[in-house]
């Protein structure tokens, strides 16, 4: 298996996920409901009461990246359900019967989750612009944001895929998805600065990949202060590599 | 088969994963679609297909690679007789035109009999017998002829003619074990008539693979000592499925 064959397989899986989205675009709009509620209701109300001080930026400027990251995380963490579903239909067995290596299947699936995540991100960004949140939108900052979103989505969909062999049914995957996403969301800098948090929560923020993602996107889209960027990217890369590897190792066990 | 993609896309995806080069890929896919008689529906979403079409699409996905050997797991299960026949014709075509070795596992003994050159019967995960269908059928004995007649002395006549009876005659009905039953019937009727026997009816039963299957597996499932462990094993299988 050459590198070219390997990459072709990965992108083939993502390509057909894109085709699925194209056949049924309604899911993009449906998934936009939740981030829209966060931005339009939670964000608007909290920027009125000024309960959370976010320095020289408005609260909506501050939380847009948080909502963006959260919505991508939701798509990614529930991707394990799709994988379990595909196992039940026998689609995974068939994939494994092709010459495509397991790690390429996992990478392709992770990238597939991201195909859906990207649509989500575009929609949330568009919504933020519609309600006139002031963001730095240069070619560099938008591209950078998308690169981060893709990595982040791969990271969490791999986490989801490595949990699938343990929890095995769609119902349990639904439960575990919720049990993971909400704590990670609240124990991060997504909707309030870390300085507000009690001391016991801060260590969790440090090991939470979501914090680094939100930080990096905030640097790109709002503050334009890139001093933390290398740390953020390295932390995200590390988490992604570890989780993709973990998912590749445990992938075959989904079937047994 | 993925219902969220069209039939064509389903095959295209696998042709890419199998590494079929871009040049000639489209032609190869349409050739397979033609072979399976699915060209006109290839642009529709696979979720709108009938059961038989879905099965054909799945076979098409496996065929795009032009495999030398094809494993089919219950290829015709749950299909109506018409759709079944389409799948069977396809399997025959694959053997004849492409020289593909086809390995089928099935619960349908008729299907196995019609399609297979060699049949293996498995019980509890072990192969209990293997051979060509005709050979397997001879192991359960020859054809059974049932003759009914109200004329007394039927049994004596038959014994005089040198046939083996299986059962004692009841209500003027008698069962014989013979070879090549269909060829024998005219001779037998003639000789019995000249012997003064009026025949009401004659029926012929040829052994089927069902009989072969029952001979090698059935008796053991029903025997008392194994029924308990059998039940336990079944439960375990169910548990594994529910996991």
XYZ file of C-alpha atoms in Angstrom:
499
model
C 0.000 0.000 0.000
C 1.658 3.189 -1.161
C 1.221 6.544 0.562
C -0.841 7.684 -2.390
C -3.200 4.695 -2.150
C -3.462 5.267 1.588
C -4.409 8.926 1.224
C -6.774 8.173 -1.669
C -8.633 5.740 0.580
C -8.861 8.293 3.389
C -10.187 10.987 1.071
C -12.548 8.550 -0.666
C -14.300 7.881 2.629
C -14.585 11.627 3.279
C -15.747 12.262 -0.283
C -18.685 9.920 0.082
C -19.634 11.480 3.402
C -19.751 14.794 1.538
C -21.995 13.213 -1.089
C -24.321 12.019 1.674
C -24.579 15.531 3.072
C -25.276 16.785 -0.443
C -28.125 14.278 -0.833
C -29.701 15.443 2.411
C -28.895 19.001 3.435
C -31.673 19.270 6.009
C -29.408 17.914 8.755
C -27.177 20.987 8.494
C -30.083 23.281 9.290
C -31.389 21.047 12.043
C -28.009 20.942 13.730
C -27.818 24.720 13.594
C -30.710 25.074 16.043
C -28.656 24.463 19.161
C -25.720 26.822 18.424
C -28.265 29.413 17.295
C -29.962 29.207 20.695
C -26.630 29.664 22.465
C -25.691 32.687 20.386
C -29.070 34.351 20.047
C -30.502 33.751 23.525
C -27.742 32.894 25.980
C -25.169 35.163 24.307
C -27.467 38.113 23.813
C -28.876 37.951 27.356
C -25.477 37.599 29.003
C -24.012 40.471 27.036
C -26.943 42.626 28.241
C -26.441 41.889 31.933
C -22.636 42.119 31.664
C -22.248 39.408 34.317
C -19.109 38.071 32.705
C -16.315 40.526 32.174
C -14.396 39.750 29.006
C -11.988 42.667 28.936
C -12.104 44.954 25.967
C -14.237 42.577 23.884
C -17.996 42.150 23.918
C -19.365 38.956 25.412
C -20.684 37.813 22.030
C -17.232 38.257 20.508
C -15.872 36.159 23.339
C -18.364 33.308 23.178
C -18.733 32.894 19.398
C -15.635 30.678 19.245
C -16.949 28.734 22.232
C -20.245 28.022 20.484
C -18.402 27.255 17.252
C -16.167 24.724 18.991
C -19.072 23.233 20.907
C -21.176 22.635 17.835
C -18.264 20.953 16.039
C -17.600 18.877 19.158
C -21.218 17.698 19.212
C -21.080 16.524 15.619
C -17.781 14.744 16.274
C -18.590 13.071 19.573
C -21.782 11.543 18.216
C -19.965 10.164 15.175
C -19.410 6.969 17.141
C -23.154 6.371 16.851
C -22.835 6.411 13.071
C -20.006 3.904 13.312
C -22.061 1.598 15.544
C -24.977 1.969 13.131
C -22.740 1.084 10.190
C -21.510 -1.934 12.091
C -25.099 -3.087 12.663
C -25.797 -2.720 8.937
C -22.692 -4.723 8.035
C -21.062 -1.760 6.284
C -17.979 -1.847 8.504
C -17.404 -5.520 7.812
C -17.464 -4.744 4.143
C -15.011 -1.866 4.543
C -12.634 -4.151 6.399
C -12.825 -6.668 3.569
C -11.234 -4.134 1.207
C -7.441 -3.765 1.085
C -7.728 -0.427 2.925
C -5.749 -0.514 6.198
C -7.609 -0.027 9.455
C -5.870 3.227 10.309
C -6.894 4.647 6.919
C -10.500 3.686 7.642
C -10.333 5.417 11.023
C -8.687 8.512 9.532
C -11.228 8.543 6.712
C -14.094 8.232 9.174
C -12.628 10.977 11.377
C -12.301 13.210 8.341
C -15.879 12.305 7.382
C -17.087 13.547 10.756
C -15.238 16.734 9.935
C -16.963 17.130 6.606
C -20.136 17.526 8.643
C -18.343 19.695 11.213
C -17.173 22.146 8.551
C -20.712 22.782 7.358
C -21.646 23.387 10.960
C -18.774 25.850 11.425
C -19.629 27.786 8.283
C -23.231 28.053 9.399
C -22.329 29.263 12.910
C -19.860 31.821 11.541
C -22.488 33.077 9.110
C -24.976 33.381 11.940
C -22.467 35.328 14.043
C -21.943 37.751 11.168
C -25.681 38.167 10.699
C -26.116 39.239 14.326
C -23.156 41.590 13.784
C -20.554 40.033 16.032
C -17.305 41.785 15.179
C -14.743 39.155 14.075
C -11.374 39.419 12.352
C -12.117 37.836 8.998
C -9.020 37.630 6.817
C -8.165 34.778 4.495
C -5.540 33.660 7.004
C -7.785 33.747 10.058
C -10.644 31.904 8.340
C -8.353 29.238 6.862
C -6.601 28.872 10.216
C -9.956 28.464 11.936
C -10.952 25.725 9.503
C -7.675 23.866 9.987
C -8.238 23.964 13.742
C -11.827 22.806 13.350
C -10.784 19.871 11.166
C -8.121 18.770 13.656
C -10.476 19.222 16.562
C -13.234 17.264 14.874
C -10.837 14.436 14.047
C -9.683 14.439 17.650
C -13.188 14.058 19.079
C -14.583 11.719 16.463
C -11.592 9.460 17.140
C -12.391 9.634 20.839
C -15.940 8.652 19.957
C -14.722 5.796 17.762
C -12.425 4.465 20.462
C -15.369 4.452 22.862
C -17.614 2.593 20.411
C -16.036 -0.858 21.023
C -16.536 -0.363 24.774
C -20.126 0.850 24.784
C -21.250 -1.034 21.659
C -24.891 0.104 21.339
C -26.247 3.306 19.867
C -28.206 4.105 23.011
C -25.139 3.900 25.234
C -23.115 5.946 22.753
C -25.789 8.638 22.919
C -25.530 8.664 26.706
C -21.763 8.689 26.816
C -21.666 11.477 24.232
C -23.752 13.685 26.452
C -21.795 12.663 29.538
C -18.597 13.824 27.838
C -19.600 16.936 25.925
C -21.429 18.945 28.560
C -18.728 18.660 31.296
C -16.006 19.441 28.751
C -17.980 22.425 27.523
C -18.528 23.847 30.992
C -15.014 23.018 32.179
C -13.430 25.082 29.437
C -12.941 28.697 28.448
C -15.749 28.406 25.882
C -18.378 30.609 27.506
C -16.503 32.230 30.436
C -12.869 33.087 31.188
C -10.880 30.524 33.165
C -10.077 33.166 35.809
C -13.702 32.932 37.015
C -13.413 29.259 37.869
C -12.834 27.711 41.278
C -9.299 26.409 41.825
C -10.284 22.712 41.683
C -11.704 23.107 38.184
C -8.632 24.747 36.657
C -6.565 21.529 36.221
C -9.427 20.060 34.211
C -9.380 23.102 31.941
C -5.677 22.475 31.322
C -6.186 18.878 30.150
C -9.340 19.741 28.190
C -8.572 19.926 24.440
C -11.601 22.180 23.959
C -9.822 24.991 25.877
C -6.895 24.978 23.455
C -9.181 24.955 20.463
C -11.250 27.860 21.732
C -8.072 29.728 22.650
C -6.556 29.272 19.211
C -9.730 30.349 17.429
C -10.049 33.340 19.760
C -6.507 34.402 18.827
C -7.366 34.157 15.156
C -10.842 35.665 15.133
C -10.836 38.196 17.989
C -7.714 39.122 19.924
C -5.078 38.639 17.186
C -2.667 37.853 20.006
C -0.725 34.797 18.877
C 1.593 34.320 21.869
C -0.267 31.181 23.029
C -0.842 29.786 19.529
C 2.095 27.312 19.377
C 1.032 25.754 22.702
C -2.585 25.535 21.573
C -1.736 23.903 18.260
C 0.755 21.489 19.821
C -1.745 20.416 22.488
C -4.422 19.889 19.852
C -2.070 17.957 17.557
C -0.940 15.760 20.419
C -4.503 14.962 21.476
C -5.490 14.219 17.866
C -2.551 11.884 17.203
C -3.104 10.006 20.463
C -6.833 9.574 19.888
C -6.558 8.605 16.209
C -3.979 5.973 17.189
C -6.190 4.699 19.989
C -9.184 4.492 17.664
C -7.155 2.616 15.014
C -5.980 0.062 17.569
C -9.422 -0.615 18.986
C -11.304 -0.381 15.683
C -11.506 -4.088 14.892
C -12.999 -4.739 18.309
C -16.142 -2.859 17.311
C -16.980 -5.865 15.158
C -16.442 -8.652 17.665
C -24.913 -1.035 0.862
C -25.442 2.547 1.995
C -28.982 3.868 1.611
C -27.835 7.488 1.781
C -25.953 7.160 -1.506
C -27.176 6.353 -5.013
C -26.633 2.908 -6.499
C -23.877 4.239 -8.748
C -22.128 5.980 -5.850
C -22.260 2.809 -3.775
C -20.300 0.987 -6.455
C -18.038 3.963 -7.183
C -16.981 4.120 -3.544
C -15.864 0.514 -3.500
C -14.163 0.757 -6.862
C -12.088 3.591 -5.410
C -11.342 1.712 -2.208
C -10.270 -1.326 -4.208
C -7.852 0.957 -6.040
C -9.320 0.622 -9.517
C -7.583 3.312 -11.611
C -9.608 6.378 -12.603
C -9.280 5.689 -16.315
C -11.893 3.142 -17.329
C -13.502 3.149 -13.884
C -16.778 4.570 -15.069
C -17.004 2.060 -17.923
C -16.231 -0.788 -15.531
C -19.022 0.314 -13.197
C -21.550 0.622 -16.021
C -20.532 -2.790 -17.309
C -21.305 -4.310 -13.906
C -24.562 -2.350 -13.724
C -25.476 -3.718 -17.154
C -24.607 -7.255 -16.130
C -26.915 -6.925 -13.136
C -29.591 -5.175 -15.173
C -29.603 -2.113 -12.918
C -28.497 0.681 -15.230
C -31.813 2.519 -15.288
C -32.033 2.792 -11.502
C -28.352 3.509 -10.805
C -28.971 7.229 -10.231
C -31.624 6.640 -7.552
C -30.921 6.555 -3.845
C -30.213 2.997 -2.744
C -32.728 3.359 0.100
C -35.521 3.351 -2.495
C -34.481 -0.047 -3.905
C -36.417 -3.262 -3.425
C -34.896 -6.117 -1.443
C -33.770 -7.921 -4.582
C -32.149 -4.797 -6.013
C -30.327 -4.108 -2.750
C -28.925 -7.627 -2.856
C -27.841 -7.159 -6.454
C -26.220 -3.835 -5.574
C -24.236 -5.521 -2.833
C -23.068 -8.157 -5.254
C -22.152 -5.404 -7.723
C -19.966 -3.759 -5.084
C -18.074 -6.999 -4.656
C -17.846 -7.594 -8.413
C -16.343 -4.253 -9.393
C -13.013 -5.645 -8.257
C -13.403 -8.628 -10.624
C -12.634 -11.098 -7.842
C -11.410 -14.625 -8.623
C -13.372 -15.893 -5.675
C -16.610 -14.577 -4.235
C -18.051 -15.427 -0.819
C -21.812 -14.964 -0.574
C -23.448 -15.136 2.828
C -27.152 -16.013 2.474
C -27.302 -14.259 -0.884
C -30.993 -14.894 -1.499
C -32.459 -14.918 2.006
C -35.730 -13.035 2.357
C -36.274 -12.608 -1.374
C -39.364 -13.606 -3.316
C -39.025 -16.486 -5.826
C -38.628 -14.071 -8.749
C -35.830 -12.044 -7.172
C -34.202 -15.285 -6.001
C -34.108 -16.559 -9.541
C -32.411 -13.345 -10.699
C -29.661 -13.813 -8.101
C -29.263 -17.466 -9.076
C -28.957 -16.621 -12.768
C -26.352 -14.033 -11.849
C -24.298 -16.532 -9.879
C -24.413 -18.993 -12.793
C -23.352 -16.218 -15.167
C -20.424 -15.318 -12.939
C -19.201 -18.880 -12.979
C -19.601 -19.320 -16.690
C -18.501 -15.965 -18.064
C -15.888 -14.840 -15.571
C -14.788 -18.153 -14.126
C -15.377 -16.812 -10.622
C -15.250 -19.393 -7.866
C -18.407 -18.771 -5.853
C -18.641 -19.893 -2.255
C -22.183 -19.769 -0.906
C -23.499 -20.402 2.537
C -27.221 -20.901 2.764
C -30.040 -22.537 4.694
C -31.963 -23.104 1.484
C -31.220 -26.698 0.416
C -32.976 -26.158 -2.896
C -30.660 -23.239 -3.660
C -27.608 -25.310 -2.787
C -28.846 -28.178 -4.957
C -29.486 -25.941 -7.962
C -26.316 -23.882 -7.840
C -23.535 -25.866 -6.274
C -21.083 -28.343 -7.681
C -20.035 -29.394 -4.220
C -21.987 -29.109 -1.013
C -20.763 -29.342 2.551
C -23.180 -29.718 5.433
C -22.144 -28.279 8.753
C -23.399 -29.055 12.194
C -22.268 -27.333 15.371
C -19.447 -25.682 13.493
C -18.118 -28.937 12.060
C -18.282 -30.225 8.520
C -20.249 -33.488 8.677
C -20.265 -34.386 4.993
C -19.103 -32.917 1.694
C -19.616 -33.953 -1.919
C -21.533 -33.321 -5.152
C -25.317 -33.092 -4.595
C -26.144 -36.294 -6.507
C -23.634 -38.244 -4.454
C -24.978 -36.862 -1.192
C -28.498 -37.863 -2.169
C -27.516 -41.479 -2.782
C -26.413 -41.690 0.858
C -30.032 -41.329 1.985
C -31.132 -44.241 -0.224
C -32.799 -44.331 -3.640
C -36.233 -43.219 -4.854
C -39.377 -44.191 -3.013
C -42.365 -45.440 -5.064
C -45.757 -45.560 -3.405
C -48.340 -47.804 -5.038
C -51.989 -48.068 -4.085
C -54.275 -50.839 -5.208
C -57.459 -52.427 -3.894
C -56.646 -55.817 -5.450
C -55.516 -58.329 -2.807
C -52.177 -60.017 -3.412
C -50.294 -56.817 -4.281
C -47.472 -57.568 -1.895
C -46.999 -61.098 -3.218
C -46.862 -59.847 -6.796
C -44.300 -57.222 -5.945
C -42.105 -59.640 -4.045
C -42.334 -62.010 -6.986
C -41.036 -59.261 -9.252
C -38.048 -58.856 -6.932
C -38.547 -55.382 -5.403
C -37.640 -54.304 -1.902
C -40.532 -53.024 0.176
C -39.964 -50.518 2.934
C -43.255 -50.763 4.833
C -45.849 -53.439 5.388
C -48.858 -52.718 3.166
C -51.572 -50.658 4.875
C -54.922 -49.905 3.194
C -53.559 -51.337 -0.006
C -50.672 -48.880 0.012
C -47.115 -50.065 -0.326
C -43.760 -48.300 -0.469
C -40.834 -49.561 -2.535
C -37.212 -48.529 -2.612
C -35.980 -48.338 -6.206
C -33.368 -46.748 -8.457
C -34.378 -44.464 -11.337
C -38.020 -44.441 -10.278
C -39.373 -42.469 -13.221
C -38.048 -44.990 -15.748
C -39.261 -47.901 -13.704
C -42.897 -46.825 -13.357
C -44.114 -47.893 -16.870
C -42.493 -51.345 -16.570
C -43.791 -51.889 -13.091
C -47.336 -50.863 -13.983
C -47.290 -53.171 -16.997
C -45.989 -56.191 -15.072
C -48.461 -55.633 -12.244
C -51.338 -55.315 -14.732
C -50.414 -58.564 -16.438
C -50.280 -60.112 -12.952
C -53.918 -59.107 -12.525
C -53.417 -56.149 -10.175
C -55.556 -53.008 -10.696
C -53.474 -49.990 -9.762
C -55.225 -46.905 -8.355
C -52.221 -44.611 -8.124
C -48.466 -44.465 -8.233
C -46.372 -41.701 -6.751
C -42.640 -41.136 -6.835
C -40.547 -39.338 -4.230
C -36.931 -38.613 -5.024
C -34.546 -37.883 -2.158
C -33.841 -34.181 -1.638
C -30.997 -32.397 0.027
C -33.411 -31.728 2.877
C -33.361 -35.473 3.550
C -29.573 -35.421 3.389
C -29.449 -32.498 5.787
C -31.798 -34.173 8.230
C -29.903 -37.418 8.050
C -26.610 -35.777 9.003
C -27.845 -33.174 11.462
C -31.520 -33.582 12.340
C -31.415 -36.814 14.284
C -28.771 -35.499 16.598
C -30.564 -32.258 17.406
C -33.631 -34.223 18.473
C -31.784 -36.740 20.628
C -32.470 -36.049 24.259
C -29.018 -35.790 25.780
C -27.874 -33.112 23.375
C -30.998 -30.974 23.492
C -29.923 -29.360 26.760
C -26.472 -28.333 25.573
C -28.033 -27.266 22.289
C -30.419 -24.954 24.107
C -27.581 -23.547 26.163
C -25.541 -22.903 23.047
C -28.496 -21.166 21.399
C -28.885 -18.931 24.425
C -25.205 -18.054 24.276
C -25.506 -17.107 20.612
C -28.457 -14.875 21.433
C -26.499 -13.225 24.214
C -23.629 -12.551 21.856
C -26.021 -10.999 19.344
C -27.511 -8.729 21.969
C -24.172 -7.520 23.231
